[in-house]
Structures are given as C-alpha cells and as structure tokens.
Amino acid sequence: MKIAVCWKWVSLDREHEADRRWSGVSAADEAALEVALTIAGASIDSSGEVNVICLGPSGADDVLRDAIAVGATTARRIDASTDLDSRVVAVALAEQLRGHDLVLCGDYSLDRGTGSVPAFIAGELSSAQALGLLEVGAADPTSRTLRVVRRLDGGRREILHVTAPAVLSVEGSAANLRRAPLAATLAARTAPVELVRGPHGHLPEAEVHPYRPRARVLQAPTGGSLDRVRQILDVGGSDAHAELVTLDPSAAASKILDQLREWGYLEEPVSSSSGSD
C-alpha cells in the first residue's frame, strides 16, 4: 500500500523561522506518521511505502529528515509560503498525492489551524474522507478497508469502515511517534529531501460585512389593487386568526390563558375536591 503523510511546518517566530526551538509540526502530524508506518508494516507483503510531504520553507527539511529516520520511505517539501488559504494549500498538496492509496494528516497544526486542509484534499482527489479520528486499524488484513473510530459530540464514538483511496485526519492522541535508532538518526542527517516549487503569497485580508438575514420567499400579491397593497404592507402576513377584543386586565388574562390552552401550550387546569372525614 502506498501511503502519503502530510505535515504542516509552523514557525511561531518569523525571525527564527529555521530554528526548531520556535518551529515544528504538531503532535497530530506525528501521530499521522506513526499510523501510516503501522499500516505499512502490517501489509501482507510488507512492501508498504510511506512518503512524507510538507509545505513550507527550508527550515522544514530537518523534521522531514527526522521522518526518514523513523522509517519514512521518502521526504518531499513543497517550497511555498505558509500564509496561504487552505484551499490553495490543498491544491498544491494534491498534485503530489495522486497515486497514493491513503493520505494521512493531523487534524490540527501548531498555529491552531482550522483543520480544513484534509477535507479540501479529499475534494481535490475525489476520494473518501474520515476526519478527526481517535483510532485507525485494519478491518481485514487481506483487504484495503480500515476500521476507524471517530469522535462525536457528547462523548460518543462512531465506528467507520473506510476503503482506500481515502483521506484520513487523526488526533494527536491516536498514536505516539516511535523513536528513531541512533544509526538511523545519523544516516538521516544527509538524507535527500526532494524539493518541489509551490505557490507563494499571503492570506487575503478577511472581509467583514454587516449581518444580512436570508431573504424569505413570499407569495406574489393577488386580487385587486387595494388587496395587493395590503398584502405587500403586511409582508405576506395573514390576519385570518387575528381577533380584536377590549377587556379589563383580569378578563384579558383569562382569555390569553384559554387561547394558550386551546393551542396546546398549557395543560388544562386540574380541579381538586376536598372532603371531610
């Protein structure tokens, strides 16, 4: 099985973009790599391929070599600006992801992103998607179907069977990335990182507009001129149930309660009787 893992490099300090003390990938991205390595190692012929792809500056090359040290087959970096719209990022990644059976991503990044890139990638690849996963495992070792567990609101869980090709995003708790052996770490220092030219630019400024409620569908006015004017001024309302009454406060309150009971908003009063022994 050919698996791709998408990492997002985030620099928390623009002045130290290449300094790993201020930059890196999220625990969710690392969990995605561990899940990919586990799936690849569990394949029938043990010929699974795991390719890690990252969009970012040259500072990301070090973490990509770390991915190779723990077992990734190849590492590829799309040289692009990190201040891009999610759809633009997804399009750039999708060009490098075609031909893979599975695409795994973290469900969040260090800059607390929206987590929308995996969904955009699935749309670009026209593949199935399962997002925000807690567990990923093989439903049947002889098939291309995975059994995944997804978090729902209210502490509930959803179990899905996903068949490749598919895009999956996992939470950071889904797995812990394995430690690389010392020999692999030293060998990965000179491992090649394939470079691909990508888009550059900045995220467009957000446009703020006043709230405008959705327009209601109204029936065209009918009847004579006066009737149509009344319908327009009433904004399509109807006075079929209107009733004008003039009552004193006590009687008005009783009539309102009676009407609410008729409409079913109040229960009928329960009469109580008392007796003496």
PDB file of C-alpha atoms in Angstrom:
ATOM      1  CA  MET A   1       0.000   0.000   0.000  1.00  0.00           C
ATOM      2  CA  LYS A   2       1.269   3.435  -0.929  1.00  0.00           C
ATOM      3  CA  ILE A   3       0.669   5.949   1.849  1.00  0.00           C
ATOM      4  CA  ALA A   4       1.308   9.687   1.998  1.00  0.00           C
ATOM      5  CA  VAL A   5       1.582  11.726   5.193  1.00  0.00           C
ATOM      6  CA  CYS A   6       1.043  15.487   5.062  1.00  0.00           C
ATOM      7  CA  TRP A   7       2.857  17.604   7.615  1.00  0.00           C
ATOM      8  CA  LYS A   8       2.431  21.313   8.240  1.00  0.00           C
ATOM      9  CA  TRP A   9       5.521  23.235   9.259  1.00  0.00           C
ATOM     10  CA  VAL A  10       4.689  26.145  11.548  1.00  0.00           C
ATOM     11  CA  SER A  11       7.111  28.868  12.584  1.00  0.00           C
ATOM     12  CA  LEU A  12       5.981  30.619  15.736  1.00  0.00           C
ATOM     13  CA  ASP A  13       8.676  33.282  15.383  1.00  0.00           C
ATOM     14  CA  ARG A  14       9.300  34.802  11.964  1.00  0.00           C
ATOM     15  CA  GLU A  15      12.749  35.955  12.999  1.00  0.00           C
ATOM     16  CA  HIS A  16      13.785  32.374  13.808  1.00  0.00           C
ATOM     17  CA  GLU A  17      11.923  30.520  11.068  1.00  0.00           C
ATOM     18  CA  ALA A  18      14.632  27.888  10.677  1.00  0.00           C
ATOM     19  CA  ASP A  19      15.165  27.447  14.416  1.00  0.00           C
ATOM     20  CA  ARG A  20      13.445  24.291  15.652  1.00  0.00           C
ATOM     21  CA  ARG A  21      13.039  25.780  19.123  1.00  0.00           C
ATOM     22  CA  TRP A  22      10.380  28.070  17.643  1.00  0.00           C
ATOM     23  CA  SER A  23       9.090  25.874  14.826  1.00  0.00           C
ATOM     24  CA  GLY A  24       7.951  22.363  14.064  1.00  0.00           C
ATOM     25  CA  VAL A  25       4.978  20.094  13.425  1.00  0.00           C
ATOM     26  CA  SER A  26       2.109  19.213  15.735  1.00  0.00           C
ATOM     27  CA  ALA A  27       1.625  16.050  17.769  1.00  0.00           C
ATOM     28  CA  ALA A  28      -1.289  15.238  15.472  1.00  0.00           C
ATOM     29  CA  ASP A  29       1.032  15.305  12.445  1.00  0.00           C
ATOM     30  CA  GLU A  30       3.459  12.973  14.245  1.00  0.00           C
ATOM     31  CA  ALA A  31       0.553  10.666  15.122  1.00  0.00           C
ATOM     32  CA  ALA A  32      -0.406  10.565  11.435  1.00  0.00           C
ATOM     33  CA  LEU A  33       3.090   9.362  10.540  1.00  0.00           C
ATOM     34  CA  GLU A  34       3.040   6.664  13.227  1.00  0.00           C
ATOM     35  CA  VAL A  35      -0.339   5.405  11.995  1.00  0.00           C
ATOM     36  CA  ALA A  36       0.985   5.322   8.425  1.00  0.00           C
ATOM     37  CA  LEU A  37       4.097   3.373   9.448  1.00  0.00           C
ATOM     38  CA  THR A  38       1.955   0.882  11.388  1.00  0.00           C
ATOM     39  CA  ILE A  39      -0.393   0.309   8.442  1.00  0.00           C
ATOM     40  CA  ALA A  40       2.520  -0.073   6.040  1.00  0.00           C
ATOM     41  CA  GLY A  41       4.252  -2.561   8.328  1.00  0.00           C
ATOM     42  CA  ALA A  42       1.073  -4.609   8.668  1.00  0.00           C
ATOM     43  CA  SER A  43       0.576  -5.031   4.912  1.00  0.00           C
ATOM     44  CA  ILE A  44       0.500  -8.592   3.604  1.00  0.00           C
ATOM     45  CA  ASP A  45       3.677  -8.374   1.544  1.00  0.00           C
ATOM     46  CA  SER A  46       5.381  -5.879   3.935  1.00  0.00           C
ATOM     47  CA  SER A  47       6.042  -3.641   0.956  1.00  0.00           C
ATOM     48  CA  GLY A  48       4.217  -0.595   2.255  1.00  0.00           C
ATOM     49  CA  GLU A  49       5.556   2.775   1.163  1.00  0.00           C
ATOM     50  CA  VAL A  50       5.264   5.887   3.333  1.00  0.00           C
ATOM     51  CA  ASN A  51       6.032   9.255   1.758  1.00  0.00           C
ATOM     52  CA  VAL A  52       6.040  12.392   3.900  1.00  0.00           C
ATOM     53  CA  ILE A  53       5.137  15.673   2.206  1.00  0.00           C
ATOM     54  CA  CYS A  54       5.426  19.080   3.816  1.00  0.00           C
ATOM     55  CA  LEU A  55       4.590  22.543   2.522  1.00  0.00           C
ATOM     56  CA  GLY A  56       6.914  25.171   3.929  1.00  0.00           C
ATOM     57  CA  PRO A  57      10.321  26.883   3.889  1.00  0.00           C
ATOM     58  CA  SER A  58      13.774  25.290   4.007  1.00  0.00           C
ATOM     59  CA  GLY A  59      13.621  25.118   7.816  1.00  0.00           C
ATOM     60  CA  ALA A  60      11.264  22.148   7.459  1.00  0.00           C
ATOM     61  CA  ASP A  61      13.983  19.949   5.965  1.00  0.00           C
ATOM     62  CA  ASP A  62      15.259  18.891   9.404  1.00  0.00           C
ATOM     63  CA  VAL A  63      11.918  17.484  10.564  1.00  0.00           C
ATOM     64  CA  LEU A  64      11.490  15.755   7.211  1.00  0.00           C
ATOM     65  CA  ARG A  65      14.817  14.004   7.793  1.00  0.00           C
ATOM     66  CA  ASP A  66      13.522  13.011  11.229  1.00  0.00           C
ATOM     67  CA  ALA A  67      10.604  11.364   9.444  1.00  0.00           C
ATOM     68  CA  ILE A  68      13.047   9.382   7.309  1.00  0.00           C
ATOM     69  CA  ALA A  69      14.944   8.362  10.449  1.00  0.00           C
ATOM     70  CA  VAL A  70      11.851   6.742  11.991  1.00  0.00           C
ATOM     71  CA  GLY A  71      11.009   4.820   8.831  1.00  0.00           C
ATOM     72  CA  ALA A  72       9.513   7.066   6.133  1.00  0.00           C
ATOM     73  CA  THR A  73      10.448   5.970   2.616  1.00  0.00           C
ATOM     74  CA  THR A  74      10.873   9.442   1.105  1.00  0.00           C
ATOM     75  CA  ALA A  75      10.513  13.076   2.129  1.00  0.00           C
ATOM     76  CA  ARG A  76       9.327  15.861  -0.132  1.00  0.00           C
ATOM     77  CA  ARG A  77       8.982  19.563   0.559  1.00  0.00           C
ATOM     78  CA  ILE A  78       6.833  21.960  -1.408  1.00  0.00           C
ATOM     79  CA  ASP A  79       8.688  25.265  -1.288  1.00  0.00           C
ATOM     80  CA  ALA A  80       5.855  27.687  -0.616  1.00  0.00           C
ATOM     81  CA  SER A  81       4.685  30.422   1.688  1.00  0.00           C
ATOM     82  CA  THR A  82       2.916  29.269   4.840  1.00  0.00           C
ATOM     83  CA  ASP A  83       0.440  32.204   4.713  1.00  0.00           C
ATOM     84  CA  LEU A  84      -1.824  30.601   2.149  1.00  0.00           C
ATOM     85  CA  ASP A  85      -5.509  29.846   2.033  1.00  0.00           C
ATOM     86  CA  SER A  86      -6.418  26.266   2.971  1.00  0.00           C
ATOM     87  CA  ARG A  87      -7.775  25.516  -0.494  1.00  0.00           C
ATOM     88  CA  VAL A  88      -4.564  26.755  -2.138  1.00  0.00           C
ATOM     89  CA  VAL A  89      -2.514  24.548   0.193  1.00  0.00           C
ATOM     90  CA  ALA A  90      -4.746  21.569  -0.570  1.00  0.00           C
ATOM     91  CA  VAL A  91      -4.409  22.044  -4.322  1.00  0.00           C
ATOM     92  CA  ALA A  92      -0.609  22.210  -4.051  1.00  0.00           C
ATOM     93  CA  LEU A  93      -0.516  19.076  -1.889  1.00  0.00           C
ATOM     94  CA  ALA A  94      -2.988  17.166  -4.056  1.00  0.00           C
ATOM     95  CA  GLU A  95      -0.678  17.463  -7.054  1.00  0.00           C
ATOM     96  CA  GLN A  96       1.911  15.451  -5.106  1.00  0.00           C
ATOM     97  CA  LEU A  97      -0.579  12.987  -3.608  1.00  0.00           C
ATOM     98  CA  ARG A  98      -2.112  11.477  -6.704  1.00  0.00           C
ATOM     99  CA  GLY A  99      -1.498   7.762  -6.971  1.00  0.00           C
ATOM    100  CA  HIS A 100      -1.418   7.132  -3.216  1.00  0.00           C
ATOM    101  CA  ASP A 101      -3.835   4.684  -1.628  1.00  0.00           C
ATOM    102  CA  LEU A 102      -4.082   6.577   1.647  1.00  0.00           C
ATOM    103  CA  VAL A 103      -3.390  10.151   2.721  1.00  0.00           C
ATOM    104  CA  LEU A 104      -2.971  10.795   6.449  1.00  0.00           C
ATOM    105  CA  CYS A 105      -2.909  14.230   8.078  1.00  0.00           C
ATOM    106  CA  GLY A 106      -3.014  15.647  11.564  1.00  0.00           C
ATOM    107  CA  ASP A 107      -6.322  17.246  12.475  1.00  0.00           C
ATOM    108  CA  TYR A 108      -4.653  20.396  13.797  1.00  0.00           C
ATOM    109  CA  SER A 109      -1.431  22.355  13.445  1.00  0.00           C
ATOM    110  CA  LEU A 110       0.718  24.261  15.919  1.00  0.00           C
ATOM    111  CA  ASP A 111      -0.863  27.543  14.858  1.00  0.00           C
ATOM    112  CA  ARG A 112      -4.282  26.149  15.833  1.00  0.00           C
ATOM    113  CA  GLY A 113      -5.441  25.957  12.228  1.00  0.00           C
ATOM    114  CA  THR A 114      -8.966  25.166  11.105  1.00  0.00           C
ATOM    115  CA  GLY A 115      -8.179  21.555  10.186  1.00  0.00           C
ATOM    116  CA  SER A 116      -9.898  22.094   6.832  1.00  0.00           C
ATOM    117  CA  VAL A 117      -6.970  21.090   4.585  1.00  0.00           C
ATOM    118  CA  PRO A 118      -7.684  17.308   4.752  1.00  0.00           C
ATOM    119  CA  ALA A 119     -11.262  17.883   3.595  1.00  0.00           C
ATOM    120  CA  PHE A 120     -10.068  20.086   0.726  1.00  0.00           C
ATOM    121  CA  ILE A 121      -7.512  17.420  -0.248  1.00  0.00           C
ATOM    122  CA  ALA A 122     -10.231  14.762  -0.338  1.00  0.00           C
ATOM    123  CA  GLY A 123     -12.276  17.030  -2.574  1.00  0.00           C
ATOM    124  CA  GLU A 124      -9.356  17.580  -4.939  1.00  0.00           C
ATOM    125  CA  LEU A 125      -8.620  13.832  -5.110  1.00  0.00           C
ATOM    126  CA  SER A 126     -12.316  12.837  -5.260  1.00  0.00           C
ATOM    127  CA  SER A 127     -11.673  10.254  -2.537  1.00  0.00           C
ATOM    128  CA  ALA A 128     -13.419   9.180   0.646  1.00  0.00           C
ATOM    129  CA  GLN A 129     -12.615  11.024   3.861  1.00  0.00           C
ATOM    130  CA  ALA A 130     -12.804  10.354   7.594  1.00  0.00           C
ATOM    131  CA  LEU A 131     -11.683  13.213   9.817  1.00  0.00           C
ATOM    132  CA  GLY A 132     -10.856  13.683  13.495  1.00  0.00           C
ATOM    133  CA  LEU A 133     -10.035  10.028  14.158  1.00  0.00           C
ATOM    134  CA  LEU A 134      -9.052   8.534  17.517  1.00  0.00           C
ATOM    135  CA  GLU A 135      -8.122   5.070  16.244  1.00  0.00           C
ATOM    136  CA  VAL A 136      -7.113   3.620  12.882  1.00  0.00           C
ATOM    137  CA  GLY A 137      -6.708  -0.109  12.320  1.00  0.00           C
ATOM    138  CA  ALA A 138      -7.102  -2.701   9.603  1.00  0.00           C
ATOM    139  CA  ALA A 139     -10.604  -4.160   9.460  1.00  0.00           C
ATOM    140  CA  ASP A 140      -9.304  -7.064   7.376  1.00  0.00           C
ATOM    141  CA  PRO A 141      -5.572  -7.601   6.737  1.00  0.00           C
ATOM    142  CA  THR A 142      -6.344  -9.025   3.289  1.00  0.00           C
ATOM    143  CA  SER A 143      -8.374  -6.015   2.135  1.00  0.00           C
ATOM    144  CA  ARG A 144      -7.884  -2.298   1.625  1.00  0.00           C
ATOM    145  CA  THR A 145     -10.514  -1.452   4.249  1.00  0.00           C
ATOM    146  CA  LEU A 146      -9.673   0.260   7.525  1.00  0.00           C
ATOM    147  CA  ARG A 147     -11.659   0.309  10.746  1.00  0.00           C
ATOM    148  CA  VAL A 148     -11.552   3.804  12.240  1.00  0.00           C
ATOM    149  CA  VAL A 149     -13.074   5.391  15.337  1.00  0.00           C
ATOM    150  CA  ARG A 150     -14.248   8.961  15.140  1.00  0.00           C
ATOM    151  CA  ARG A 151     -15.067  11.354  17.985  1.00  0.00           C
ATOM    152  CA  LEU A 152     -18.608  12.726  18.176  1.00  0.00           C
ATOM    153  CA  ASP A 153     -20.210  15.317  20.410  1.00  0.00           C
ATOM    154  CA  GLY A 154     -21.349  14.336  23.876  1.00  0.00           C
ATOM    155  CA  GLY A 155     -18.570  11.795  24.430  1.00  0.00           C
ATOM    156  CA  ARG A 156     -19.941   9.427  21.783  1.00  0.00           C
ATOM    157  CA  ARG A 157     -17.886   7.490  19.230  1.00  0.00           C
ATOM    158  CA  GLU A 158     -18.550   6.486  15.640  1.00  0.00           C
ATOM    159  CA  ILE A 159     -17.017   3.373  14.050  1.00  0.00           C
ATOM    160  CA  LEU A 160     -16.486   3.523  10.287  1.00  0.00           C
ATOM    161  CA  HIS A 161     -15.082   1.168   7.674  1.00  0.00           C
ATOM    162  CA  VAL A 162     -13.140   3.191   5.116  1.00  0.00           C
ATOM    163  CA  THR A 163     -11.922   1.710   1.855  1.00  0.00           C
ATOM    164  CA  ALA A 164      -8.914   3.154   0.037  1.00  0.00           C
ATOM    165  CA  PRO A 165      -8.385   5.511  -1.655  1.00  0.00           C
ATOM    166  CA  ALA A 166      -9.197   7.785   1.262  1.00  0.00           C
ATOM    167  CA  VAL A 167      -8.003  10.817   3.209  1.00  0.00           C
ATOM    168  CA  LEU A 168      -7.801  10.458   6.993  1.00  0.00           C
ATOM    169  CA  SER A 169      -7.007  13.001   9.691  1.00  0.00           C
ATOM    170  CA  VAL A 170      -6.086  11.868  13.204  1.00  0.00           C
ATOM    171  CA  GLU A 171      -5.923  13.470  16.610  1.00  0.00           C
ATOM    172  CA  GLY A 172      -2.654  13.693  18.485  1.00  0.00           C
ATOM    173  CA  SER A 173      -3.817  11.003  20.921  1.00  0.00           C
ATOM    174  CA  ALA A 174      -4.216   8.424  18.135  1.00  0.00           C
ATOM    175  CA  ALA A 175      -0.568   7.301  18.379  1.00  0.00           C
ATOM    176  CA  ASN A 176       2.858   8.253  19.701  1.00  0.00           C
ATOM    177  CA  LEU A 177       5.602   8.551  17.123  1.00  0.00           C
ATOM    178  CA  ARG A 178       8.308   5.941  17.633  1.00  0.00           C
ATOM    179  CA  ARG A 179      11.896   6.910  18.469  1.00  0.00           C
ATOM    180  CA  ALA A 180      14.477   6.534  15.753  1.00  0.00           C
ATOM    181  CA  PRO A 181      17.569   4.375  16.359  1.00  0.00           C
ATOM    182  CA  LEU A 182      20.830   6.300  16.687  1.00  0.00           C
ATOM    183  CA  ALA A 183      22.214   4.825  13.481  1.00  0.00           C
ATOM    184  CA  ALA A 184      19.098   5.840  11.529  1.00  0.00           C
ATOM    185  CA  THR A 185      19.217   9.334  13.020  1.00  0.00           C
ATOM    186  CA  LEU A 186      22.838   9.822  11.966  1.00  0.00           C
ATOM    187  CA  ALA A 187      22.180   8.415   8.495  1.00  0.00           C
ATOM    188  CA  ALA A 188      19.156  10.675   8.007  1.00  0.00           C
ATOM    189  CA  ARG A 189      21.234  13.832   8.501  1.00  0.00           C
ATOM    190  CA  THR A 190      22.358  13.598   4.881  1.00  0.00           C
ATOM    191  CA  ALA A 191      19.178  12.028   3.512  1.00  0.00           C
ATOM    192  CA  PRO A 192      17.865  13.796   0.389  1.00  0.00           C
ATOM    193  CA  VAL A 193      14.708  15.903   0.627  1.00  0.00           C
ATOM    194  CA  GLU A 194      13.003  16.304  -2.723  1.00  0.00           C
ATOM    195  CA  LEU A 195      12.154  19.921  -3.485  1.00  0.00           C
ATOM    196  CA  VAL A 196       9.071  20.968  -5.443  1.00  0.00           C
ATOM    197  CA  ARG A 197       8.219  24.519  -6.381  1.00  0.00           C
ATOM    198  CA  GLY A 198       4.941  25.692  -4.848  1.00  0.00           C
ATOM    199  CA  PRO A 199       2.706  28.757  -4.584  1.00  0.00           C
ATOM    200  CA  HIS A 200       3.758  31.882  -2.724  1.00  0.00           C
ATOM    201  CA  GLY A 201       1.739  34.727  -1.338  1.00  0.00           C
ATOM    202  CA  HIS A 202      -0.135  35.851   1.730  1.00  0.00           C
ATOM    203  CA  LEU A 203      -3.516  35.048   3.145  1.00  0.00           C
ATOM    204  CA  PRO A 204      -6.005  37.644   1.869  1.00  0.00           C
ATOM    205  CA  GLU A 205      -7.417  40.081   4.366  1.00  0.00           C
ATOM    206  CA  ALA A 206     -10.760  38.991   5.783  1.00  0.00           C
ATOM    207  CA  GLU A 207     -13.750  40.969   4.539  1.00  0.00           C
ATOM    208  CA  VAL A 208     -16.266  41.861   7.230  1.00  0.00           C
ATOM    209  CA  HIS A 209     -19.841  42.572   6.169  1.00  0.00           C
ATOM    210  CA  PRO A 210     -22.878  43.510   8.257  1.00  0.00           C
ATOM    211  CA  TYR A 211     -25.184  40.629   9.071  1.00  0.00           C
ATOM    212  CA  ARG A 212     -27.850  40.167   6.438  1.00  0.00           C
ATOM    213  CA  PRO A 213     -30.513  37.530   7.130  1.00  0.00           C
ATOM    214  CA  ARG A 214     -31.536  35.205   4.348  1.00  0.00           C
ATOM    215  CA  ALA A 215     -34.405  36.549   2.264  1.00  0.00           C
ATOM    216  CA  ARG A 216     -37.777  34.891   2.745  1.00  0.00           C
ATOM    217  CA  VAL A 217     -39.764  33.500  -0.165  1.00  0.00           C
ATOM    218  CA  LEU A 218     -43.062  35.415  -0.392  1.00  0.00           C
ATOM    219  CA  GLN A 219     -46.101  34.691  -2.487  1.00  0.00           C
ATOM    220  CA  ALA A 220     -46.921  37.185  -5.209  1.00  0.00           C
ATOM    221  CA  PRO A 221     -49.789  39.524  -4.242  1.00  0.00           C
ATOM    222  CA  THR A 222     -53.179  38.652  -5.716  1.00  0.00           C
ATOM    223  CA  GLY A 223     -56.600  40.268  -6.021  1.00  0.00           C
ATOM    224  CA  GLY A 224     -57.441  43.872  -6.668  1.00  0.00           C
ATOM    225  CA  SER A 225     -55.133  46.848  -6.255  1.00  0.00           C
ATOM    226  CA  LEU A 226     -56.154  47.546  -2.650  1.00  0.00           C
ATOM    227  CA  ASP A 227     -55.805  43.865  -1.658  1.00  0.00           C
ATOM    228  CA  ARG A 228     -52.345  43.670  -3.205  1.00  0.00           C
ATOM    229  CA  VAL A 229     -51.208  46.822  -1.391  1.00  0.00           C
ATOM    230  CA  ARG A 230     -52.444  45.363   1.908  1.00  0.00           C
ATOM    231  CA  GLN A 231     -50.613  42.103   1.248  1.00  0.00           C
ATOM    232  CA  ILE A 232     -47.382  43.967   0.473  1.00  0.00           C
ATOM    233  CA  LEU A 233     -47.605  46.132   3.594  1.00  0.00           C
ATOM    234  CA  ASP A 234     -48.343  43.056   5.716  1.00  0.00           C
ATOM    235  CA  VAL A 235     -45.188  41.404   4.288  1.00  0.00           C
ATOM    236  CA  GLY A 236     -47.151  38.352   3.336  1.00  0.00           C
ATOM    237  CA  GLY A 237     -48.748  38.005   6.743  1.00  0.00           C
ATOM    238  CA  SER A 238     -52.290  36.853   7.256  1.00  0.00           C
ATOM    239  CA  ASP A 239     -54.856  38.212   9.685  1.00  0.00           C
ATOM    240  CA  ALA A 240     -57.082  35.122   9.450  1.00  0.00           C
ATOM    241  CA  HIS A 241     -56.515  34.341  13.137  1.00  0.00           C
ATOM    242  CA  ALA A 242     -56.488  37.923  14.407  1.00  0.00           C
ATOM    243  CA  GLU A 243     -59.120  38.936  16.959  1.00  0.00           C
ATOM    244  CA  LEU A 244     -59.520  42.390  18.443  1.00  0.00           C
ATOM    245  CA  VAL A 245     -61.038  42.443  21.930  1.00  0.00           C
ATOM    246  CA  THR A 246     -61.371  45.048  24.633  1.00  0.00           C
ATOM    247  CA  LEU A 247     -61.370  43.571  28.124  1.00  0.00           C
ATOM    248  CA  ASP A 248     -60.378  44.532  31.634  1.00  0.00           C
ATOM    249  CA  PRO A 249     -56.994  43.132  32.813  1.00  0.00           C
ATOM    250  CA  SER A 250     -58.436  40.144  34.670  1.00  0.00           C
ATOM    251  CA  ALA A 251     -60.662  39.043  31.779  1.00  0.00           C
ATOM    252  CA  ALA A 252     -57.871  39.662  29.252  1.00  0.00           C
ATOM    253  CA  ALA A 253     -55.509  37.421  31.211  1.00  0.00           C
ATOM    254  CA  SER A 254     -58.136  34.677  31.378  1.00  0.00           C
ATOM    255  CA  LYS A 255     -58.733  34.876  27.628  1.00  0.00           C
ATOM    256  CA  ILE A 256     -54.993  34.663  26.888  1.00  0.00           C
ATOM    257  CA  LEU A 257     -54.678  31.562  29.072  1.00  0.00           C
ATOM    258  CA  ASP A 258     -57.712  29.975  27.430  1.00  0.00           C
ATOM    259  CA  GLN A 259     -56.218  30.581  23.991  1.00  0.00           C
ATOM    260  CA  LEU A 260     -52.852  29.124  25.018  1.00  0.00           C
ATOM    261  CA  ARG A 261     -54.621  26.013  26.311  1.00  0.00           C
ATOM    262  CA  GLU A 262     -56.506  25.730  23.026  1.00  0.00           C
ATOM    263  CA  TRP A 263     -53.257  25.880  21.089  1.00  0.00           C
ATOM    264  CA  GLY A 264     -51.711  23.240  23.353  1.00  0.00           C
ATOM    265  CA  TYR A 265     -49.122  25.418  25.104  1.00  0.00           C
ATOM    266  CA  LEU A 266     -50.752  24.970  28.533  1.00  0.00           C
ATOM    267  CA  GLU A 267     -52.377  21.982  30.153  1.00  0.00           C
ATOM    268  CA  GLU A 268     -55.990  22.044  31.237  1.00  0.00           C
ATOM    269  CA  PRO A 269     -56.405  23.029  34.901  1.00  0.00           C
ATOM    270  CA  VAL A 270     -56.922  20.078  37.221  1.00  0.00           C
ATOM    271  CA  SER A 271     -59.888  20.526  39.523  1.00  0.00           C
ATOM    272  CA  SER A 272     -59.332  19.353  43.085  1.00  0.00           C
ATOM    273  CA  SER A 273     -62.015  18.347  45.535  1.00  0.00           C
ATOM    274  CA  SER A 274     -61.680  18.133  49.245  1.00  0.00           C
ATOM    275  CA  GLY A 275     -63.748  16.120  51.654  1.00  0.00           C
ATOM    276  CA  SER A 276     -64.037  15.786  55.371  1.00  0.00           C
ATOM    277  CA  ASP A 277     -63.781  12.630  57.396  1.00  0.00           C
TER     278      ASP A 277
END
